mmCIF file of C-alpha atoms in Angstrom:
data_model
loop_
_atom_site.group_PDB
_atom_site.id
_atom_site.type_symbol
_atom_site.label_atom_id
_atom_site.label_comp_id
_atom_site.label_asym_id
_atom_site.label_seq_id
_atom_site.Cartn_x
_atom_site.Cartn_y
_atom_site.Cartn_z
ATOM 1 C CA MET A 159 118.618 105.906 73.273
ATOM 2 C CA ASP A 160 116.189 108.197 75.151
ATOM 3 C CA ARG A 161 116.649 108.927 78.885
ATOM 4 C CA THR A 162 113.870 106.580 80.087
ATOM 5 C CA GLU A 163 115.321 103.658 78.191
ATOM 6 C CA ARG A 164 118.792 104.482 79.490
ATOM 7 C CA ILE A 165 117.591 104.636 83.086
ATOM 8 C CA LEU A 166 115.848 101.252 82.768
ATOM 9 C CA ASP A 167 118.961 99.723 81.191
ATOM 10 C CA LEU A 168 121.077 101.162 84.017
ATOM 11 C CA VAL A 169 118.764 99.553 86.607
ATOM 12 C CA ALA A 170 118.917 96.205 84.840
ATOM 13 C CA LEU A 171 122.739 96.343 84.586
ATOM 14 C CA LEU A 172 123.289 97.337 88.221
ATOM 15 C CA LEU A 173 120.830 94.762 89.597
ATOM 16 C CA ASP A 174 122.465 91.999 87.578
ATOM 17 C CA ALA A 175 126.011 92.909 88.792
ATOM 18 C CA ARG A 176 127.560 90.900 91.568
ATOM 19 C CA GLU A 177 130.650 93.131 91.768
ATOM 20 C CA PRO A 178 130.964 96.959 91.699
ATOM 21 C CA ILE A 179 130.835 98.451 88.224
ATOM 22 C CA SER A 180 133.488 101.072 87.516
ATOM 23 C CA TRP A 181 132.859 104.292 85.665
ATOM 24 C CA ALA A 182 134.972 103.036 82.773
ATOM 25 C CA GLU A 183 132.756 99.938 82.466
ATOM 26 C CA LEU A 184 129.610 102.035 82.505
ATOM 27 C CA ARG A 185 130.980 104.091 79.633
ATOM 28 C CA GLU A 186 131.693 100.899 77.689
ATOM 29 C CA HIS A 187 128.112 99.685 78.212
ATOM 30 C CA PHE A 188 126.638 103.061 77.132
ATOM 31 C CA PRO A 189 129.061 104.416 74.510
ATOM 32 C CA ALA A 190 126.457 106.525 72.733
ATOM 33 C CA ASP A 191 125.244 108.092 75.993
ATOM 34 C CA TYR A 192 128.423 108.465 78.064
ATOM 35 C CA GLY A 193 130.807 108.965 75.159
ATOM 36 C CA GLY A 194 132.359 112.218 74.111
ATOM 37 C CA SER A 195 134.211 114.473 76.501
ATOM 38 C CA ASP A 196 134.751 113.351 80.105
ATOM 39 C CA ASP A 197 132.992 116.414 81.595
ATOM 40 C CA ALA A 198 129.853 116.029 79.465
ATOM 41 C CA ALA A 199 129.624 112.259 80.201
ATOM 42 C CA GLU A 200 130.064 112.780 83.945
ATOM 43 C CA ARG A 201 127.393 115.529 84.046
ATOM 44 C CA LYS A 202 124.940 113.266 82.236
ATOM 45 C CA PHE A 203 125.665 110.368 84.577
ATOM 46 C CA GLU A 204 125.280 112.600 87.631
ATOM 47 C CA ARG A 205 121.829 113.549 86.416
ATOM 48 C CA ASP A 206 120.974 109.843 85.864
ATOM 49 C CA LYS A 207 122.225 108.985 89.361
ATOM 50 C CA ALA A 208 120.047 111.706 90.885
ATOM 51 C CA GLU A 209 117.064 110.261 88.975
ATOM 52 C CA LEU A 210 117.762 106.774 90.300
ATOM 53 C CA VAL A 211 118.070 108.039 93.886
ATOM 54 C CA GLU A 212 114.816 109.962 93.543
ATOM 55 C CA LEU A 213 113.133 106.799 92.370
ATOM 56 C CA GLY A 214 114.297 105.023 95.544
ATOM 57 C CA PHE A 215 117.129 103.059 93.932
ATOM 58 C CA PRO A 216 119.886 102.564 96.581
ATOM 59 C CA LEU A 217 122.897 103.225 94.388
ATOM 60 C CA SER A 218 126.222 103.953 96.097
ATOM 61 C CA TYR A 219 129.873 104.163 95.232
ATOM 62 C CA VAL A 220 132.165 101.784 97.141
ATOM 63 C CA GLN A 221 135.897 102.022 97.607
ATOM 64 C CA GLY A 222 137.751 98.901 96.627
ATOM 65 C CA ASP A 223 139.828 96.708 98.906
ATOM 66 C CA ASP A 224 141.713 93.456 98.645
ATOM 67 C CA GLU A 225 138.513 91.568 97.877
ATOM 68 C CA ARG A 226 136.725 93.873 95.454
ATOM 69 C CA ARG A 227 137.350 96.862 93.176
ATOM 70 C CA ASP A 228 136.047 100.419 93.173
ATOM 71 C CA GLY A 229 132.732 101.045 91.516
ATOM 72 C CA TYR A 230 128.978 101.505 91.744
ATOM 73 C CA LEU A 231 126.910 98.938 93.590
ATOM 74 C CA VAL A 232 123.272 98.416 94.677
ATOM 75 C CA ASP A 233 122.614 97.683 98.345
ATOM 76 C CA ARG A 234 120.419 94.643 97.899
ATOM 77 C CA ASN A 235 119.447 94.544 101.594
ATOM 78 C CA VAL A 236 117.843 97.983 101.090
ATOM 79 C CA TYR A 237 116.438 97.419 97.619
ATOM 80 C CA TYR A 238 114.710 94.101 98.215
ATOM 81 C CA LEU A 239 112.058 94.000 100.978
ATOM 82 C CA PRO A 240 112.176 91.008 103.402
ATOM 83 C CA GLU A 241 109.544 88.313 103.091
ATOM 84 C CA ALA A 242 106.386 89.244 105.033
ATOM 85 C CA ASP A 243 105.731 85.558 105.711
ATOM 86 C CA LEU A 244 101.989 86.052 106.253
ATOM 87 C CA THR A 245 99.515 83.203 106.561
ATOM 88 C CA LYS A 246 96.565 82.913 104.202
ATOM 89 C CA GLU A 247 94.262 84.288 106.882
ATOM 90 C CA GLU A 248 96.537 87.242 107.534
ATOM 91 C CA LEU A 249 96.753 87.984 103.816
ATOM 92 C CA ALA A 250 92.968 87.944 103.652
ATOM 93 C CA VAL A 251 92.703 90.451 106.538
ATOM 94 C CA LEU A 252 95.337 92.716 104.958
ATOM 95 C CA TYR A 253 93.550 92.518 101.610
ATOM 96 C CA ALA A 254 90.224 93.372 103.221
ATOM 97 C CA ALA A 255 91.624 96.375 105.089
ATOM 98 C CA GLY A 256 93.337 97.684 101.953
ATOM 99 C CA SER A 257 90.239 97.157 99.829
ATOM 100 C CA ALA A 258 88.079 99.006 102.395
ATOM 101 C CA ALA A 259 90.548 101.917 102.437
ATOM 102 C CA LEU A 260 90.633 102.022 98.619
ATOM 103 C CA ALA A 261 86.833 102.024 98.418
ATOM 104 C CA SER A 262 86.425 104.701 101.104
ATOM 105 C CA GLY A 263 86.656 107.515 98.583
ATOM 106 C CA ALA A 264 89.357 109.418 100.528
ATOM 107 C CA PHE A 265 92.736 107.726 100.874
ATOM 108 C CA PRO A 266 96.138 109.059 99.781
ATOM 109 C CA GLY A 267 98.372 107.022 97.491
ATOM 110 C CA ARG A 268 95.425 105.253 95.883
ATOM 111 C CA ASP A 269 97.469 104.067 92.876
ATOM 112 C CA ASP A 270 100.169 102.586 95.119
ATOM 113 C CA LEU A 271 97.562 100.906 97.297
ATOM 114 C CA ALA A 272 95.755 99.410 94.253
ATOM 115 C CA HIS A 273 99.044 98.096 92.915
ATOM 116 C CA ALA A 274 99.863 96.516 96.336
ATOM 117 C CA LEU A 275 96.438 94.824 96.453
ATOM 118 C CA ARG A 276 97.021 93.321 92.977
ATOM 119 C CA LYS A 277 100.333 91.916 94.283
ATOM 120 C CA ILE A 278 98.627 90.390 97.323
ATOM 121 C CA GLY A 279 95.999 88.793 95.075
ATOM 122 C CA PHE A 280 98.705 87.391 92.807
ATOM 123 C CA PHE A 281 100.800 85.871 95.607
ATOM 124 C CA ALA A 282 97.739 84.543 97.358
ATOM 125 C CA GLY A 283 97.310 82.158 94.475
ATOM 126 C CA GLU A 284 93.575 82.542 94.481
ATOM 127 C CA SER A 285 90.873 85.184 94.136
ATOM 128 C CA LEU A 286 90.414 87.081 97.408
ATOM 129 C CA PRO A 287 86.942 88.489 97.957
ATOM 130 C CA THR A 288 86.562 92.274 98.011
ATOM 131 C CA PRO A 289 84.795 93.230 101.207
ATOM 132 C CA ARG A 290 81.659 95.334 101.211
ATOM 133 C CA VAL A 291 82.448 98.741 102.703
ATOM 134 C CA ARG A 292 79.830 99.924 105.187
ATOM 135 C CA MET A 293 81.282 103.314 106.052
ATOM 136 C CA GLU A 294 83.172 106.180 104.446
ATOM 137 C CA LEU A 295 86.630 106.939 105.895
ATOM 138 C CA GLY A 296 88.515 110.114 106.204
ATOM 139 C CA THR A 297 86.104 112.949 105.414
ATOM 140 C CA GLY A 298 84.909 114.371 108.697
ATOM 141 C CA GLN A 299 81.782 115.727 106.994
ATOM 142 C CA GLU A 300 79.412 114.167 104.464
ATOM 143 C CA GLY A 301 79.640 115.362 100.902
ATOM 144 C CA GLN A 302 83.352 116.246 101.137
ATOM 145 C CA GLU A 303 84.749 112.988 99.800
ATOM 146 C CA LYS A 304 86.020 114.395 96.467
ATOM 147 C CA GLU A 305 87.516 117.529 98.016
ATOM 148 C CA VAL A 306 89.231 115.611 100.832
ATOM 149 C CA SER A 307 90.482 112.948 98.408
ATOM 150 C CA ALA A 308 92.085 115.610 96.159
ATOM 151 C CA ARG A 309 93.680 117.349 99.141
ATOM 152 C CA LEU A 310 94.996 114.079 100.523
ATOM 153 C CA GLU A 311 96.731 113.269 97.232
ATOM 154 C CA THR A 312 98.328 116.731 97.180
ATOM 155 C CA LEU A 313 99.469 116.410 100.789
ATOM 156 C CA TRP A 314 100.702 112.817 100.211
ATOM 157 C CA GLU A 315 102.910 114.004 97.346
ATOM 158 C CA ALA A 316 104.120 117.012 99.307
ATOM 159 C CA CYS A 317 105.041 114.805 102.279
ATOM 160 C CA SER A 318 106.900 112.392 100.038
ATOM 161 C CA ALA A 319 108.817 115.129 98.169
ATOM 162 C CA HIS A 320 109.334 117.315 101.282
ATOM 163 C CA LYS A 321 107.698 120.340 99.629
ATOM 164 C CA TRP A 322 105.945 123.084 101.624
ATOM 165 C CA VAL A 323 102.247 123.759 101.077
ATOM 166 C CA GLN A 324 100.156 126.903 101.318
ATOM 167 C CA LEU A 325 96.777 126.335 102.839
ATOM 168 C CA THR A 326 93.687 128.278 103.941
ATOM 169 C CA TYR A 327 92.488 126.825 107.221
ATOM 170 C CA GLY A 328 89.236 127.158 109.108
ATOM 171 C CA SER A 329 89.879 126.547 112.789
ATOM 172 C CA PRO A 330 86.942 125.854 115.164
ATOM 173 C CA LYS A 331 88.745 127.988 117.775
ATOM 174 C CA GLN A 332 88.357 131.229 115.861
ATOM 175 C CA VAL A 333 86.100 133.059 113.450
ATOM 176 C CA GLY A 334 87.144 133.162 109.849
ATOM 177 C CA VAL A 335 90.154 131.508 108.156
ATOM 178 C CA THR A 336 93.926 131.896 108.300
ATOM 179 C CA GLU A 337 96.575 131.535 105.617
ATOM 180 C CA ARG A 338 99.324 129.066 106.588
ATOM 181 C CA ARG A 339 102.590 127.966 105.071
ATOM 182 C CA VAL A 340 103.257 124.447 106.359
ATOM 183 C CA ASP A 341 106.082 121.943 106.005
ATOM 184 C CA PRO A 342 104.033 118.656 105.906
ATOM 185 C CA TYR A 343 105.657 115.945 108.007
ATOM 186 C CA GLY A 344 102.929 113.256 107.804
ATOM 187 C CA LEU A 345 99.254 112.248 107.606
ATOM 188 C CA ALA A 346 97.266 110.196 110.136
ATOM 189 C CA LEU A 347 93.774 108.705 110.108
ATOM 190 C CA ARG A 348 92.117 108.550 113.483
ATOM 191 C CA ARG A 349 88.444 107.621 113.998
ATOM 192 C CA GLY A 350 87.515 108.532 110.417
ATOM 193 C CA VAL A 351 89.260 111.940 110.412
ATOM 194 C CA TRP A 352 92.477 112.670 108.486
ATOM 195 C CA THR A 353 95.015 114.922 110.222
ATOM 196 C CA LEU A 354 98.048 116.694 108.758
ATOM 197 C CA VAL A 355 101.007 117.194 111.109
ATOM 198 C CA GLY A 356 103.674 119.704 110.112
ATOM 199 C CA TYR A 357 105.675 122.765 110.909
ATOM 200 C CA CYS A 358 103.556 125.896 110.721
ATOM 201 C CA HIS A 359 105.541 128.997 109.700
ATOM 202 C CA LEU A 360 102.811 131.280 111.036
ATOM 203 C CA ARG A 361 102.825 129.762 114.536
ATOM 204 C CA GLN A 362 106.556 128.872 114.442
ATOM 205 C CA GLY A 363 105.989 125.335 115.654
ATOM 206 C CA LEU A 364 104.484 121.921 115.003
ATOM 207 C CA ARG A 365 100.739 122.007 114.505
ATOM 208 C CA THR A 366 97.944 119.608 113.518
ATOM 209 C CA PHE A 367 95.342 120.344 110.874
ATOM 210 C CA HIS A 368 92.142 118.388 110.154
ATOM 211 C CA VAL A 369 92.155 117.900 106.348
ATOM 212 C CA HIS A 370 88.394 118.465 106.029
ATOM 213 C CA ARG A 371 88.878 121.974 107.500
ATOM 214 C CA ILE A 372 91.326 122.983 104.793
ATOM 215 C CA ARG A 373 89.541 125.344 102.396
ATOM 216 C CA GLU A 374 92.300 125.917 99.804
ATOM 217 C CA LEU A 375 95.534 124.044 99.250
ATOM 218 C CA LYS A 376 98.532 124.522 96.961
ATOM 219 C CA ALA A 377 101.888 122.771 97.021
ATOM 220 C CA ASN A 378 105.168 124.429 96.077
ATOM 221 C CA THR A 379 105.997 123.388 92.541
ATOM 222 C CA ALA A 380 109.366 125.217 92.274
ATOM 223 C CA ARG A 381 112.379 122.904 91.948
ATOM 224 C CA PRO A 382 110.314 119.743 92.371
ATOM 225 C CA ARG A 383 113.339 117.480 92.908
ATOM 226 C CA THR A 384 114.802 119.639 95.647
ATOM 227 C CA PRO A 385 113.338 119.152 99.134
ATOM 228 C CA ASP A 386 112.256 122.311 100.989
ATOM 229 C CA PHE A 387 112.775 120.850 104.454
ATOM 230 C CA GLU A 388 113.919 117.845 106.381
ATOM 231 C CA VAL A 389 111.714 115.910 108.873
ATOM 232 C CA PRO A 390 113.350 115.755 112.293
ATOM 233 C CA ALA A 391 114.802 112.314 113.051
ATOM 234 C CA ASP A 392 112.837 112.089 116.348
ATOM 235 C CA PHE A 393 109.495 113.083 114.830
ATOM 236 C CA SER A 394 106.584 110.714 115.544
ATOM 237 C CA LEU A 395 103.005 111.020 114.294
ATOM 238 C CA ASP A 396 101.745 109.186 117.381
ATOM 239 C CA ALA A 397 103.161 111.921 119.621
ATOM 240 C CA HIS A 398 100.920 114.505 117.936
ATOM 241 C CA VAL A 399 97.780 112.683 116.823
ATOM 242 C CA ALA A 400 95.851 110.845 119.509
ATOM 243 C CA TYR A 401 94.318 107.411 119.058
ATOM 244 C CA PHE A 402 91.975 107.759 122.084
ATOM 245 C CA PRO A 403 90.210 110.720 123.642
ATOM 246 C CA TRP A 404 92.269 110.609 126.834
ATOM 247 C CA GLN A 405 95.501 111.071 124.777
ATOM 248 C CA TYR A 406 94.714 114.600 123.593
ATOM 249 C CA ARG A 407 97.343 116.835 125.197
ATOM 250 C CA PHE A 408 95.379 119.297 127.369
ATOM 251 C CA HIS A 409 97.424 118.961 130.534
ATOM 252 C CA GLU A 410 100.557 117.288 131.922
ATOM 253 C CA PRO A 411 100.550 113.464 131.951
ATOM 254 C CA MET A 412 98.706 111.983 134.926
ATOM 255 C CA GLU A 413 98.802 108.262 135.778
ATOM 256 C CA VAL A 414 95.205 107.014 136.229
ATOM 257 C CA THR A 415 94.214 103.717 137.748
ATOM 258 C CA LEU A 416 91.000 101.986 136.704
ATOM 259 C CA LEU A 417 89.298 98.922 138.153
ATOM 260 C CA LEU A 418 87.419 96.774 135.626
ATOM 261 C CA THR A 419 85.072 94.036 136.748
ATOM 262 C CA GLY A 420 82.641 91.557 135.224
ATOM 263 C CA PRO A 421 82.855 91.134 131.427
ATOM 264 C CA LEU A 422 85.110 94.212 131.121
ATOM 265 C CA ALA A 423 87.928 92.604 133.103
ATOM 266 C CA SER A 424 88.930 90.304 130.227
ATOM 267 C CA ARG A 425 88.653 93.195 127.760
ATOM 268 C CA ALA A 426 90.893 95.587 129.630
ATOM 269 C CA GLY A 427 93.788 95.139 127.195
ATOM 270 C CA SER A 428 91.643 95.935 124.102
ATOM 271 C CA LEU A 429 89.763 98.783 125.775
ATOM 272 C CA PHE A 430 92.959 100.479 127.046
ATOM 273 C CA PRO A 431 95.862 99.396 124.803
ATOM 274 C CA GLY A 432 99.275 99.921 126.311
ATOM 275 C CA ALA A 433 97.992 100.039 129.908
ATOM 276 C CA ALA A 434 99.781 98.114 132.643
ATOM 277 C CA LEU A 435 97.349 95.380 133.640
ATOM 278 C CA GLU A 436 97.171 93.632 136.995
ATOM 279 C CA PRO A 437 94.746 90.806 137.766
ATOM 280 C CA VAL A 438 93.497 91.363 141.371
ATOM 281 C CA GLY A 439 90.976 88.564 141.677
ATOM 282 C CA GLU A 440 88.459 86.455 139.784
ATOM 283 C CA GLY A 441 86.953 88.662 137.148
ATOM 284 C CA VAL A 442 88.737 91.821 138.316
ATOM 285 C CA THR A 443 91.552 93.683 136.497
ATOM 286 C CA ARG A 444 93.369 96.865 137.449
ATOM 287 C CA ALA A 445 94.714 99.079 134.617
ATOM 288 C CA ARG A 446 97.219 101.923 134.941
ATOM 289 C CA PHE A 447 98.200 104.269 132.129
ATOM 290 C CA PRO A 448 99.096 107.938 131.516
ATOM 291 C CA VAL A 449 96.353 110.396 130.670
ATOM 292 C CA THR A 450 96.656 113.921 129.226
ATOM 293 C CA PHE A 451 92.925 114.661 128.988
ATOM 294 C CA VAL A 452 90.973 113.510 132.012
ATOM 295 C CA ASP A 453 87.624 114.664 130.598
ATOM 296 C CA GLY A 454 88.099 112.470 127.524
ATOM 297 C CA LEU A 455 88.771 109.475 129.784
ATOM 298 C CA ALA A 456 85.843 110.304 132.021
ATOM 299 C CA ARG A 457 83.393 110.273 129.097
ATOM 300 C CA PHE A 458 84.674 106.929 127.913
ATOM 301 C CA VAL A 459 84.576 105.408 131.389
ATOM 302 C CA LEU A 460 81.007 106.562 131.922
ATOM 303 C CA SER A 461 80.015 104.961 128.598
ATOM 304 C CA LEU A 462 81.268 101.567 129.919
ATOM 305 C CA GLY A 463 78.897 101.529 132.836
ATOM 306 C CA ALA A 464 79.292 100.418 136.411
ATOM 307 C CA ASP A 465 81.881 97.732 135.624
ATOM 308 C CA CYS A 466 84.572 100.368 135.098
ATOM 309 C CA ARG A 467 85.562 102.636 138.004
ATOM 310 C CA VAL A 468 88.309 105.214 138.558
ATOM 311 C CA GLU A 469 90.463 104.303 141.560
ATOM 312 C CA GLY A 470 92.814 107.269 141.371
ATOM 313 C CA PRO A 471 94.248 109.753 141.532
ATOM 314 C CA PRO A 472 91.646 111.731 143.572
ATOM 315 C CA GLU A 473 91.407 114.597 141.047
ATOM 316 C CA ALA A 474 90.528 112.188 138.264
ATOM 317 C CA ARG A 475 87.885 110.457 140.417
ATOM 318 C CA GLU A 476 86.411 113.864 141.423
ATOM 319 C CA ARG A 477 86.289 114.981 137.790
ATOM 320 C CA LEU A 478 84.375 111.843 136.880
ATOM 321 C CA GLU A 479 81.908 112.332 139.740
ATOM 322 C CA ARG A 480 81.225 115.935 138.736
ATOM 323 C CA MET A 481 80.661 114.902 135.125
ATOM 324 C CA ALA A 482 78.271 112.107 136.198
ATOM 325 C CA ALA A 483 76.405 114.564 138.508
ATOM 326 C CA ARG A 484 75.917 116.996 135.599
ATOM 327 C CA ILE A 485 74.571 114.201 133.386
ATOM 328 C CA LEU A 486 72.056 113.195 136.075
ATOM 329 C CA GLU A 487 71.059 116.847 136.509
ATOM 330 C CA LYS A 488 70.459 117.288 132.786
ATOM 331 C CA HIS A 489 68.341 114.137 132.586
ATOM 332 C CA ALA A 490 66.283 115.331 135.589
ATOM 333 C CA LEU A 491 65.577 118.612 133.866
ATOM 334 C CA VAL A 492 64.566 116.832 130.647
ATOM 335 C CA GLU A 493 62.340 114.287 132.293
ATOM 336 C CA GLY A 494 60.702 116.770 134.660
ATOM 337 C CA PRO A 495 58.942 115.899 137.913
ATOM 338 C CA ARG A 496 57.190 112.582 138.104
ATOM 339 C CA VAL A 497 53.553 112.609 139.211
ATOM 340 C CA SER A 498 51.973 109.442 140.597
ATOM 341 C CA ALA A 499 48.264 108.865 140.246
#
């Protein structure tokens, strides 16, 4: 029996067991593989266990008690995912989002995503329409789809296996490129741009890298089954990659209060997710939330028009007024003096 067949048979045996399976019983089930000397059989089984764990199989050894014996057991609560319990409409939305990501040309784990979509289609019990994709995701620049897609796959595998990567990076803050060794912690897609977050050995700290600015990329292939690093338990992608312009970390957090009126009042929750909302009258909503980039918020507020105003703090309101004044000045210079006939 070759190793692949033995691993599959081990999985089937362990999943079918309702009680722990002892080492002696395993040797009885696989006499040709775990026969011979005790040391050789144990070494072979240890290698098989490592393979199962690497494949995500939650195998553990349990000590027996009055109710059950010693042996190997699969934690079924970990192995089997809970029912998603999605409605037909929710399945359709999930399928549409996954199909759009798959068709974007740059999305990591494409094979896993395609397999998941086939499962959704199967359980839906009917053919779900594939949406027409109207935009490309995750490149940052046109014509880079193939390069970004290849880099994303490399980074996806490195993140999963916890292997460091060597990359050549072109930062907009400096001329030329730098060579970096990075422990990749995770990938995030924000507003069409893929960002890698990881520990940079050159800068000795966590850094973010736009994937489309990576010129060269190579993952460590030595000892592929041995992780090179561990991701800190308190690590969070959201703490390092902003969803909205005012979340970029350029200064200490500042609580800003906005007043939204007219049609914007009912949209306050969607325009500023996570904000504390307070209805203050008919068609008027006050929103409070922390900001770490006032200029980013000011640009967004100005784009909403007169129905969105900054109430405080004073420094945020002054920053908005100065930005609006500069915009008016620029438009005056472009338009030039008006001459009446």
